[in-house]
């Protein structure tokens, strides 16, 4: 069963993702937009995504495996901040079933 | 130039290549939170015993990413281990039994090169059974 995401949680996830990339990439928070490309514009990498995943796992007590995340990313790549936010929402909502969810 | 020099065994099933900046493994305390998703305790212990731990961590991460590119579907990075020997360019990776079984793999070798311009490079080759 997917976890219901209320608006407060949705806002919290938005803040987590934007604050994370602002800090990790050392860029002003207000410069980040949904279509900001993580690799091309922020010089981000897969290690950052792993760090964010771990932060989310801890915050929401999830046990999602790395290969599950990989399976999701094969279906829906996360290249921009907005796509990573959608990925994070999906992980919190579906957990380990995220790869089978109708996204 | 990368040259695969390990003993050729069986049928080549796949290969993958990856390069990573070494300093990403030296100056990223935030990323350390996620290392248990990537490295086993034994790998971390091995790397931290090296003169430059970041080299071992970076090389191992390159190998894990390379294996991901060599396999048809994602896997958990802790199912693939590299215990870097800085004096050997070609090394076998330690792969979990489930990965070997699920993908019909008998052996996984890696050619590790670097540091070059602050990066490590790994090419990973997966082999299946010998042709009959």
PDB file of C-alpha atoms in Angstrom:
ATOM      1  CA  UNK A   1       0.000   0.000   0.000  1.00  0.00           C
ATOM      2  CA  UNK A   2       1.401   3.413  -0.921  1.00  0.00           C
ATOM      3  CA  UNK A   3       1.840   5.921   1.897  1.00  0.00           C
ATOM      4  CA  UNK A   4      -0.405   8.942   1.610  1.00  0.00           C
ATOM      5  CA  UNK A   5       1.643  12.108   1.142  1.00  0.00           C
ATOM      6  CA  UNK A   6      -0.007  15.143   2.693  1.00  0.00           C
ATOM      7  CA  UNK A   7       0.815  18.696   1.639  1.00  0.00           C
ATOM      8  CA  UNK A   8       3.074  19.242   4.653  1.00  0.00           C
ATOM      9  CA  UNK A   9       5.183  16.213   3.745  1.00  0.00           C
ATOM     10  CA  UNK A  10       5.228  17.301   0.124  1.00  0.00           C
ATOM     11  CA  UNK A  11       6.531  20.725   1.165  1.00  0.00           C
ATOM     12  CA  UNK A  12       9.059  19.162   3.488  1.00  0.00           C
ATOM     13  CA  UNK A  13      10.422  16.961   0.695  1.00  0.00           C
ATOM     14  CA  UNK A  14      10.642  20.001  -1.565  1.00  0.00           C
ATOM     15  CA  UNK A  15      12.689  21.810   1.079  1.00  0.00           C
ATOM     16  CA  UNK A  16      14.909  18.786   1.738  1.00  0.00           C
ATOM     17  CA  UNK A  17      15.788  18.409  -1.954  1.00  0.00           C
ATOM     18  CA  UNK A  18      16.448  22.099  -2.627  1.00  0.00           C
ATOM     19  CA  UNK A  19      18.382  22.657   0.616  1.00  0.00           C
ATOM     20  CA  UNK A  20      20.423  19.550  -0.071  1.00  0.00           C
ATOM     21  CA  UNK A  21      21.583  20.633  -3.527  1.00  0.00           C
ATOM     22  CA  UNK A  22      22.144  24.222  -2.432  1.00  0.00           C
ATOM     23  CA  UNK A  23      24.467  23.028   0.323  1.00  0.00           C
ATOM     24  CA  UNK A  24      26.165  20.211  -1.589  1.00  0.00           C
ATOM     25  CA  UNK A  25      26.769  22.271  -4.719  1.00  0.00           C
ATOM     26  CA  UNK A  26      27.438  25.509  -2.856  1.00  0.00           C
ATOM     27  CA  UNK A  27      24.917  27.535  -4.817  1.00  0.00           C
ATOM     28  CA  UNK A  28      22.305  30.011  -3.528  1.00  0.00           C
ATOM     29  CA  UNK A  29      19.022  28.262  -2.771  1.00  0.00           C
ATOM     30  CA  UNK A  30      17.094  30.836  -4.829  1.00  0.00           C
ATOM     31  CA  UNK A  31      19.135  29.979  -7.930  1.00  0.00           C
ATOM     32  CA  UNK A  32      17.759  26.439  -8.010  1.00  0.00           C
ATOM     33  CA  UNK A  33      14.760  25.781 -10.247  1.00  0.00           C
ATOM     34  CA  UNK A  34      12.833  22.639 -11.110  1.00  0.00           C
ATOM     35  CA  UNK A  35      14.565  22.464 -14.481  1.00  0.00           C
ATOM     36  CA  UNK A  36      18.081  23.030 -13.109  1.00  0.00           C
ATOM     37  CA  UNK A  37      20.226  20.220 -14.526  1.00  0.00           C
ATOM     38  CA  UNK A  38      22.157  18.530 -11.734  1.00  0.00           C
ATOM     39  CA  UNK A  39      25.155  17.345 -13.740  1.00  0.00           C
ATOM     40  CA  UNK A  40      25.441  20.040 -16.395  1.00  0.00           C
ATOM     41  CA  UNK A  41      24.606  23.087 -14.248  1.00  0.00           C
ATOM     42  CA  UNK A  42      25.518  22.022 -10.714  1.00  0.00           C
ATOM     43  CA  UNK A  43      28.342  19.560 -11.468  1.00  0.00           C
ATOM     44  CA  UNK A  44      26.544  17.027  -9.329  1.00  0.00           C
ATOM     45  CA  UNK A  45      27.088  13.284  -9.471  1.00  0.00           C
ATOM     46  CA  UNK A  46      25.752   9.918  -8.413  1.00  0.00           C
ATOM     47  CA  UNK A  47      27.361  10.223  -4.982  1.00  0.00           C
ATOM     48  CA  UNK A  48      25.138  13.198  -4.258  1.00  0.00           C
ATOM     49  CA  UNK A  49      22.061  11.217  -5.196  1.00  0.00           C
ATOM     50  CA  UNK A  50      23.169   8.435  -2.867  1.00  0.00           C
ATOM     51  CA  UNK A  51      23.624  10.919  -0.028  1.00  0.00           C
ATOM     52  CA  UNK A  52      20.163  12.325  -0.627  1.00  0.00           C
ATOM     53  CA  UNK A  53      18.694   8.822  -0.734  1.00  0.00           C
ATOM     54  CA  UNK A  54      20.293   8.021   2.607  1.00  0.00           C
ATOM     55  CA  UNK A  55      18.998  11.260   4.096  1.00  0.00           C
ATOM     56  CA  UNK A  56      15.479  10.408   2.947  1.00  0.00           C
ATOM     57  CA  UNK A  57      15.780   6.803   4.109  1.00  0.00           C
ATOM     58  CA  UNK A  58      16.725   8.025   7.575  1.00  0.00           C
ATOM     59  CA  UNK A  59      14.170  10.830   7.746  1.00  0.00           C
ATOM     60  CA  UNK A  60      11.218   8.627   6.722  1.00  0.00           C
ATOM     61  CA  UNK A  61      12.482   5.314   8.158  1.00  0.00           C
ATOM     62  CA  UNK A  62      12.590   3.627   4.764  1.00  0.00           C
ATOM     63  CA  UNK A  63      14.521   0.516   3.811  1.00  0.00           C
ATOM     64  CA  UNK A  64      14.594   1.005   0.059  1.00  0.00           C
ATOM     65  CA  UNK A  65      17.518  -0.809  -1.560  1.00  0.00           C
ATOM     66  CA  UNK A  66      19.981   0.740  -3.961  1.00  0.00           C
ATOM     67  CA  UNK A  67      19.005  -1.607  -6.762  1.00  0.00           C
ATOM     68  CA  UNK A  68      15.396  -0.502  -6.351  1.00  0.00           C
ATOM     69  CA  UNK A  69      16.466   3.088  -6.865  1.00  0.00           C
ATOM     70  CA  UNK A  70      18.433   1.968  -9.926  1.00  0.00           C
ATOM     71  CA  UNK A  71      15.392   0.206 -11.317  1.00  0.00           C
ATOM     72  CA  UNK A  72      13.303   3.346 -10.920  1.00  0.00           C
ATOM     73  CA  UNK A  73      15.960   5.491 -12.569  1.00  0.00           C
ATOM     74  CA  UNK A  74      16.021   3.173 -15.584  1.00  0.00           C
ATOM     75  CA  UNK A  75      12.322   3.918 -16.049  1.00  0.00           C
ATOM     76  CA  UNK A  76      12.410   7.570 -15.074  1.00  0.00           C
ATOM     77  CA  UNK A  77      15.804   9.281 -15.153  1.00  0.00           C
ATOM     78  CA  UNK A  78      16.356  12.048 -12.611  1.00  0.00           C
ATOM     79  CA  UNK A  79      18.520  14.677 -14.275  1.00  0.00           C
ATOM     80  CA  UNK A  80      16.955  17.851 -12.910  1.00  0.00           C
ATOM     81  CA  UNK A  81      16.070  19.113  -9.444  1.00  0.00           C
ATOM     82  CA  UNK A  82      12.379  18.696 -10.251  1.00  0.00           C
ATOM     83  CA  UNK A  83      12.892  15.103 -11.353  1.00  0.00           C
ATOM     84  CA  UNK A  84      14.838  14.339  -8.170  1.00  0.00           C
ATOM     85  CA  UNK A  85      12.011  15.870  -6.125  1.00  0.00           C
ATOM     86  CA  UNK A  86       9.545  13.616  -7.965  1.00  0.00           C
ATOM     87  CA  UNK A  87      11.837  10.651  -7.346  1.00  0.00           C
ATOM     88  CA  UNK A  88      12.032  11.476  -3.644  1.00  0.00           C
ATOM     89  CA  UNK A  89       8.256  11.800  -3.383  1.00  0.00           C
ATOM     90  CA  UNK A  90       7.837   8.453  -5.142  1.00  0.00           C
ATOM     91  CA  UNK A  91      10.322   6.764  -2.812  1.00  0.00           C
ATOM     92  CA  UNK A  92       8.538   8.074   0.277  1.00  0.00           C
ATOM     93  CA  UNK A  93       5.140   7.141  -1.163  1.00  0.00           C
ATOM     94  CA  UNK A  94       5.924   3.686  -2.544  1.00  0.00           C
ATOM     95  CA  UNK A  95       9.106   2.561  -0.722  1.00  0.00           C
ATOM     96  CA  UNK A  96      10.492  -0.643  -2.198  1.00  0.00           C
ATOM     97  CA  UNK A  97       7.495  -0.894  -4.548  1.00  0.00           C
ATOM     98  CA  UNK A  98       8.518   2.281  -6.332  1.00  0.00           C
ATOM     99  CA  UNK A  99       9.887   0.389  -9.309  1.00  0.00           C
ATOM    100  CA  UNK A 100       6.513  -1.309  -9.889  1.00  0.00           C
ATOM    101  CA  UNK A 101       4.397   1.763  -9.277  1.00  0.00           C
ATOM    102  CA  UNK A 102       2.445   3.175 -12.187  1.00  0.00           C
ATOM    103  CA  UNK A 103       4.402   6.411 -12.515  1.00  0.00           C
TER     104      UNK A 103
ATOM    105  CA  UNK B   1      45.438   3.301 -22.342  1.00  0.00           C
ATOM    106  CA  UNK B   2      43.522   0.477 -20.714  1.00  0.00           C
ATOM    107  CA  UNK B   3      44.603  -3.025 -21.592  1.00  0.00           C
ATOM    108  CA  UNK B   4      42.825  -6.070 -20.234  1.00  0.00           C
ATOM    109  CA  UNK B   5      45.655  -8.367 -19.228  1.00  0.00           C
ATOM    110  CA  UNK B   6      44.052 -10.764 -16.770  1.00  0.00           C
ATOM    111  CA  UNK B   7      43.748 -14.416 -17.673  1.00  0.00           C
ATOM    112  CA  UNK B   8      40.913 -14.681 -20.213  1.00  0.00           C
ATOM    113  CA  UNK B   9      38.306 -17.060 -18.908  1.00  0.00           C
ATOM    114  CA  UNK B  10      35.020 -18.064 -20.471  1.00  0.00           C
ATOM    115  CA  UNK B  11      32.727 -15.993 -22.622  1.00  0.00           C
ATOM    116  CA  UNK B  12      32.684 -12.228 -22.301  1.00  0.00           C
ATOM    117  CA  UNK B  13      29.152 -11.312 -21.213  1.00  0.00           C
ATOM    118  CA  UNK B  14      29.493  -7.602 -20.667  1.00  0.00           C
ATOM    119  CA  UNK B  15      31.746  -4.695 -19.898  1.00  0.00           C
ATOM    120  CA  UNK B  16      31.423  -1.273 -18.357  1.00  0.00           C
ATOM    121  CA  UNK B  17      33.724   1.684 -17.811  1.00  0.00           C
ATOM    122  CA  UNK B  18      33.623   4.472 -15.258  1.00  0.00           C
ATOM    123  CA  UNK B  19      35.834   7.323 -14.050  1.00  0.00           C
ATOM    124  CA  UNK B  20      35.521   9.281 -10.826  1.00  0.00           C
ATOM    125  CA  UNK B  21      37.358  12.182  -9.232  1.00  0.00           C
ATOM    126  CA  UNK B  22      39.424  11.011  -6.263  1.00  0.00           C
ATOM    127  CA  UNK B  23      38.822  14.155  -4.260  1.00  0.00           C
ATOM    128  CA  UNK B  24      35.111  13.312  -4.145  1.00  0.00           C
ATOM    129  CA  UNK B  25      36.144  10.585  -1.718  1.00  0.00           C
ATOM    130  CA  UNK B  26      38.349  12.848   0.387  1.00  0.00           C
ATOM    131  CA  UNK B  27      36.273  15.927   0.986  1.00  0.00           C
ATOM    132  CA  UNK B  28      32.679  14.781   1.170  1.00  0.00           C
ATOM    133  CA  UNK B  29      31.603  14.136   4.746  1.00  0.00           C
ATOM    134  CA  UNK B  30      27.955  14.310   3.661  1.00  0.00           C
ATOM    135  CA  UNK B  31      28.443  11.410   1.292  1.00  0.00           C
ATOM    136  CA  UNK B  32      29.874   9.252   4.064  1.00  0.00           C
ATOM    137  CA  UNK B  33      26.343   8.864   5.363  1.00  0.00           C
ATOM    138  CA  UNK B  34      25.561   6.828   2.257  1.00  0.00           C
ATOM    139  CA  UNK B  35      28.682   4.717   2.206  1.00  0.00           C
ATOM    140  CA  UNK B  36      27.014   1.777   3.897  1.00  0.00           C
ATOM    141  CA  UNK B  37      24.833   1.557   0.766  1.00  0.00           C
ATOM    142  CA  UNK B  38      27.945   1.368  -1.403  1.00  0.00           C
ATOM    143  CA  UNK B  39      30.795  -0.289   0.512  1.00  0.00           C
ATOM    144  CA  UNK B  40      30.896  -3.296   2.804  1.00  0.00           C
ATOM    145  CA  UNK B  41      32.448  -2.986   6.245  1.00  0.00           C
ATOM    146  CA  UNK B  42      35.351  -5.103   5.041  1.00  0.00           C
ATOM    147  CA  UNK B  43      35.936  -2.847   2.036  1.00  0.00           C
ATOM    148  CA  UNK B  44      35.870   0.261   4.209  1.00  0.00           C
ATOM    149  CA  UNK B  45      38.343  -1.320   6.623  1.00  0.00           C
ATOM    150  CA  UNK B  46      40.610  -2.263   3.729  1.00  0.00           C
ATOM    151  CA  UNK B  47      40.479   1.204   2.194  1.00  0.00           C
ATOM    152  CA  UNK B  48      41.116   2.976   5.468  1.00  0.00           C
ATOM    153  CA  UNK B  49      44.235   0.832   5.941  1.00  0.00           C
ATOM    154  CA  UNK B  50      45.675   2.043   2.624  1.00  0.00           C
ATOM    155  CA  UNK B  51      48.178   4.931   2.588  1.00  0.00           C
ATOM    156  CA  UNK B  52      45.564   6.981   0.726  1.00  0.00           C
ATOM    157  CA  UNK B  53      42.092   5.653   1.550  1.00  0.00           C
ATOM    158  CA  UNK B  54      40.396   7.816  -1.077  1.00  0.00           C
ATOM    159  CA  UNK B  55      42.200   5.898  -3.832  1.00  0.00           C
ATOM    160  CA  UNK B  56      40.731   2.617  -2.654  1.00  0.00           C
ATOM    161  CA  UNK B  57      37.254   4.068  -2.178  1.00  0.00           C
ATOM    162  CA  UNK B  58      37.323   5.781  -5.559  1.00  0.00           C
ATOM    163  CA  UNK B  59      38.602   2.697  -7.386  1.00  0.00           C
ATOM    164  CA  UNK B  60      35.994   0.510  -5.711  1.00  0.00           C
ATOM    165  CA  UNK B  61      33.219   2.962  -6.571  1.00  0.00           C
ATOM    166  CA  UNK B  62      34.389   3.049 -10.201  1.00  0.00           C
ATOM    167  CA  UNK B  63      34.251  -0.742 -10.319  1.00  0.00           C
ATOM    168  CA  UNK B  64      30.741  -0.816  -8.844  1.00  0.00           C
ATOM    169  CA  UNK B  65      29.503   1.776 -11.334  1.00  0.00           C
ATOM    170  CA  UNK B  66      31.230  -0.095 -14.161  1.00  0.00           C
ATOM    171  CA  UNK B  67      29.599  -3.358 -13.142  1.00  0.00           C
ATOM    172  CA  UNK B  68      26.248  -1.570 -13.107  1.00  0.00           C
ATOM    173  CA  UNK B  69      26.852  -0.654 -16.758  1.00  0.00           C
ATOM    174  CA  UNK B  70      27.927  -4.211 -17.579  1.00  0.00           C
ATOM    175  CA  UNK B  71      24.808  -5.842 -16.104  1.00  0.00           C
ATOM    176  CA  UNK B  72      21.368  -5.731 -17.717  1.00  0.00           C
ATOM    177  CA  UNK B  73      19.609  -4.607 -14.529  1.00  0.00           C
ATOM    178  CA  UNK B  74      20.643  -2.668 -11.392  1.00  0.00           C
ATOM    179  CA  UNK B  75      22.127  -4.394  -8.357  1.00  0.00           C
ATOM    180  CA  UNK B  76      23.082  -3.479  -4.809  1.00  0.00           C
ATOM    181  CA  UNK B  77      26.602  -2.064  -4.776  1.00  0.00           C
ATOM    182  CA  UNK B  78      27.518  -4.013  -1.649  1.00  0.00           C
ATOM    183  CA  UNK B  79      27.213  -7.189  -3.767  1.00  0.00           C
ATOM    184  CA  UNK B  80      30.433  -6.199  -5.546  1.00  0.00           C
ATOM    185  CA  UNK B  81      33.665  -5.624  -3.652  1.00  0.00           C
ATOM    186  CA  UNK B  82      37.088  -4.403  -4.662  1.00  0.00           C
ATOM    187  CA  UNK B  83      40.019  -4.717  -2.297  1.00  0.00           C
ATOM    188  CA  UNK B  84      42.366  -2.427  -4.148  1.00  0.00           C
ATOM    189  CA  UNK B  85      45.965  -3.480  -4.452  1.00  0.00           C
ATOM    190  CA  UNK B  86      47.593  -0.228  -5.656  1.00  0.00           C
ATOM    191  CA  UNK B  87      50.380  -2.232  -7.309  1.00  0.00           C
ATOM    192  CA  UNK B  88      48.120  -4.368  -9.498  1.00  0.00           C
ATOM    193  CA  UNK B  89      46.297  -2.992 -12.517  1.00  0.00           C
ATOM    194  CA  UNK B  90      44.095  -6.036 -13.082  1.00  0.00           C
ATOM    195  CA  UNK B  91      42.131  -7.526 -10.211  1.00  0.00           C
ATOM    196  CA  UNK B  92      39.223  -9.880  -9.747  1.00  0.00           C
ATOM    197  CA  UNK B  93      36.195  -8.396  -8.019  1.00  0.00           C
ATOM    198  CA  UNK B  94      34.463 -10.208  -5.180  1.00  0.00           C
ATOM    199  CA  UNK B  95      30.903 -10.740  -6.347  1.00  0.00           C
ATOM    200  CA  UNK B  96      28.019 -12.110  -4.283  1.00  0.00           C
ATOM    201  CA  UNK B  97      26.690 -15.557  -5.108  1.00  0.00           C
ATOM    202  CA  UNK B  98      23.281 -14.104  -5.935  1.00  0.00           C
ATOM    203  CA  UNK B  99      24.717 -11.815  -8.615  1.00  0.00           C
ATOM    204  CA  UNK B 100      26.746 -14.646 -10.117  1.00  0.00           C
ATOM    205  CA  UNK B 101      23.692 -16.882 -10.165  1.00  0.00           C
ATOM    206  CA  UNK B 102      21.162 -14.311 -11.346  1.00  0.00           C
ATOM    207  CA  UNK B 103      23.256 -13.151 -14.290  1.00  0.00           C
ATOM    208  CA  UNK B 104      25.001 -16.434 -15.164  1.00  0.00           C
ATOM    209  CA  UNK B 105      28.399 -14.970 -14.380  1.00  0.00           C
ATOM    210  CA  UNK B 106      31.425 -17.018 -13.391  1.00  0.00           C
ATOM    211  CA  UNK B 107      34.012 -14.315 -12.965  1.00  0.00           C
ATOM    212  CA  UNK B 108      34.341 -10.551 -12.929  1.00  0.00           C
ATOM    213  CA  UNK B 109      37.646  -8.836 -13.552  1.00  0.00           C
ATOM    214  CA  UNK B 110      38.573  -5.184 -13.409  1.00  0.00           C
ATOM    215  CA  UNK B 111      41.317  -3.157 -15.044  1.00  0.00           C
ATOM    216  CA  UNK B 112      42.016  -0.203 -12.797  1.00  0.00           C
ATOM    217  CA  UNK B 113      44.024   2.754 -13.950  1.00  0.00           C
ATOM    218  CA  UNK B 114      45.071   5.945 -12.234  1.00  0.00           C
ATOM    219  CA  UNK B 115      45.397   8.359 -10.723  1.00  0.00           C
ATOM    220  CA  UNK B 116      45.340  10.425 -13.898  1.00  0.00           C
ATOM    221  CA  UNK B 117      44.452  14.081 -13.627  1.00  0.00           C
ATOM    222  CA  UNK B 118      42.921  13.424 -10.236  1.00  0.00           C
ATOM    223  CA  UNK B 119      40.716  10.573 -11.444  1.00  0.00           C
ATOM    224  CA  UNK B 120      40.594   6.807 -11.224  1.00  0.00           C
ATOM    225  CA  UNK B 121      39.296   4.769 -14.154  1.00  0.00           C
ATOM    226  CA  UNK B 122      37.950   1.231 -14.082  1.00  0.00           C
ATOM    227  CA  UNK B 123      36.889  -1.129 -16.837  1.00  0.00           C
ATOM    228  CA  UNK B 124      34.964  -4.171 -15.633  1.00  0.00           C
ATOM    229  CA  UNK B 125      34.466  -7.377 -17.615  1.00  0.00           C
ATOM    230  CA  UNK B 126      31.963 -10.117 -16.796  1.00  0.00           C
ATOM    231  CA  UNK B 127      32.563 -13.655 -17.995  1.00  0.00           C
ATOM    232  CA  UNK B 128      30.258 -16.642 -18.258  1.00  0.00           C
ATOM    233  CA  UNK B 129      31.066 -20.303 -18.740  1.00  0.00           C
ATOM    234  CA  UNK B 130      33.562 -21.513 -21.280  1.00  0.00           C
ATOM    235  CA  UNK B 131      32.096 -22.198 -24.743  1.00  0.00           C
ATOM    236  CA  UNK B 132      31.450 -25.888 -25.383  1.00  0.00           C
TER     237      UNK B 132
END
